[in-house]
Amino acid sequence: MTIKMLCMGATALAMMGSAAMAASTSGTSALDDPAKMSPFFTDAGMKTMKSQKDFKTAWMAMKPDERTAMMKECADAAVKKAHAKFCAMAKKMGG
C-alpha cells in the first residue's frame, strides 16, 4: 500500500510539474499583448509599424525595465522570428 501511494504521489507530481513547465514555455509573449504593442503600430491588427520617429517616441515613453524585458523577449529565437520588424527597430533604438 505504501509503494502504491508513493507511485501515485510521484505520478501526480510529475503531471503537475510538466503542466506548469508547459504553461511557462508556451505562454504568450509581451510582444503579443495588444495593450503594450499598440503604440508601435498604426493599425489595430498590428501589421503596419509606425515611422522610426514615432517608434522612438513610443519606445522612450516606456519604463526602462519594460524596454529591457522586451529586448530579452526579442533575444528568444521564436519570438524574434514572429516579431522580426519590431525587434529590429527596437535594436536600432539602443536595445
Coordinates of C-alpha atoms in Angstrom, one line a residue:
M1 CA 0.0 0.0 0.0
T2 CA 2.8 2.4 0.8
I3 CA 4.5 1.8 -2.5
K4 CA 1.2 2.3 -4.3
M5 CA 0.8 5.7 -2.5
L6 CA 4.3 6.7 -3.4
C7 CA 3.9 5.8 -7.0
M8 CA 0.6 7.7 -7.2
G9 CA 2.2 10.7 -5.5
A10 CA 5.1 10.7 -7.9
T11 CA 2.8 10.4 -10.9
A12 CA 0.7 13.3 -9.7
L13 CA 3.8 15.4 -9.0
A14 CA 5.1 14.6 -12.5
M15 CA 1.8 15.6 -14.1
M16 CA 1.6 18.9 -12.3
G17 CA 5.2 19.7 -12.9
S18 CA 5.0 19.1 -16.6
A19 CA 1.8 21.1 -16.9
A20 CA 3.5 24.0 -15.1
M21 CA 6.5 23.8 -17.3
A22 CA 4.4 23.7 -20.5
A23 CA 2.5 26.8 -19.4
S24 CA 5.7 28.7 -18.7
T25 CA 7.3 27.9 -22.0
S26 CA 4.3 28.3 -24.3
G27 CA 2.8 31.3 -22.6
T28 CA 2.2 34.3 -24.8
S29 CA 4.9 36.9 -25.2
A30 CA 4.6 40.5 -24.0
L31 CA 5.1 41.3 -27.7
D32 CA 1.7 39.6 -28.4
D33 CA -0.1 41.9 -25.9
P34 CA -2.1 44.5 -27.9
A35 CA -2.1 47.0 -25.0
K36 CA 1.8 47.1 -24.9
M37 CA 2.3 46.9 -28.7
S38 CA -0.4 49.3 -30.0
P39 CA 1.8 52.4 -29.6
F40 CA 4.2 50.9 -32.1
F41 CA 1.7 50.2 -34.8
T42 CA -0.7 52.3 -37.0
D43 CA -3.4 49.7 -37.2
A44 CA -5.4 47.6 -34.8
G45 CA -4.2 44.4 -36.4
M46 CA -0.6 45.4 -35.6
K47 CA 0.6 44.8 -39.2
T48 CA 1.9 48.3 -40.1
M49 CA 4.6 49.8 -37.9
K50 CA 4.8 53.5 -37.2
S51 CA 7.7 55.6 -38.6
Q52 CA 11.1 55.4 -36.9
K53 CA 10.4 58.8 -35.3
D54 CA 7.1 57.7 -33.8
F55 CA 8.5 54.3 -32.8
K56 CA 11.3 56.1 -30.9
T57 CA 8.8 58.3 -29.2
A58 CA 6.8 55.3 -28.0
W59 CA 9.9 53.4 -27.1
M60 CA 11.3 56.2 -24.9
A61 CA 7.9 56.6 -23.2
M62 CA 8.2 53.1 -21.8
K63 CA 9.9 52.4 -18.5
P64 CA 13.5 51.2 -18.8
D65 CA 12.6 47.8 -17.2
E66 CA 9.8 47.3 -19.8
R67 CA 12.2 48.1 -22.6
T68 CA 14.7 45.6 -21.1
A69 CA 12.0 42.9 -20.8
M70 CA 11.0 43.4 -24.5
M71 CA 14.6 43.2 -25.6
K72 CA 15.0 39.9 -23.6
E73 CA 12.0 38.5 -25.4
C74 CA 13.5 39.6 -28.8
A75 CA 16.5 37.5 -27.9
D76 CA 14.3 34.4 -28.0
A77 CA 14.6 32.9 -31.5
A78 CA 10.9 32.0 -31.8
V79 CA 9.8 35.4 -30.6
K80 CA 12.3 37.2 -32.7
K81 CA 11.1 35.4 -35.8
A82 CA 7.5 36.2 -35.1
H83 CA 8.2 39.9 -34.4
A84 CA 11.2 40.5 -36.6
K85 CA 10.3 44.0 -37.7
F86 CA 9.6 45.1 -34.1
C87 CA 12.8 43.5 -32.7
A88 CA 14.9 45.0 -35.5
M89 CA 13.5 48.5 -34.8
A90 CA 13.9 48.1 -31.0
K91 CA 17.5 47.1 -31.5
K92 CA 18.1 50.3 -33.5
M93 CA 16.7 52.2 -30.5
G94 CA 19.7 51.0 -28.5
G95 CA 18.3 47.8 -27.0

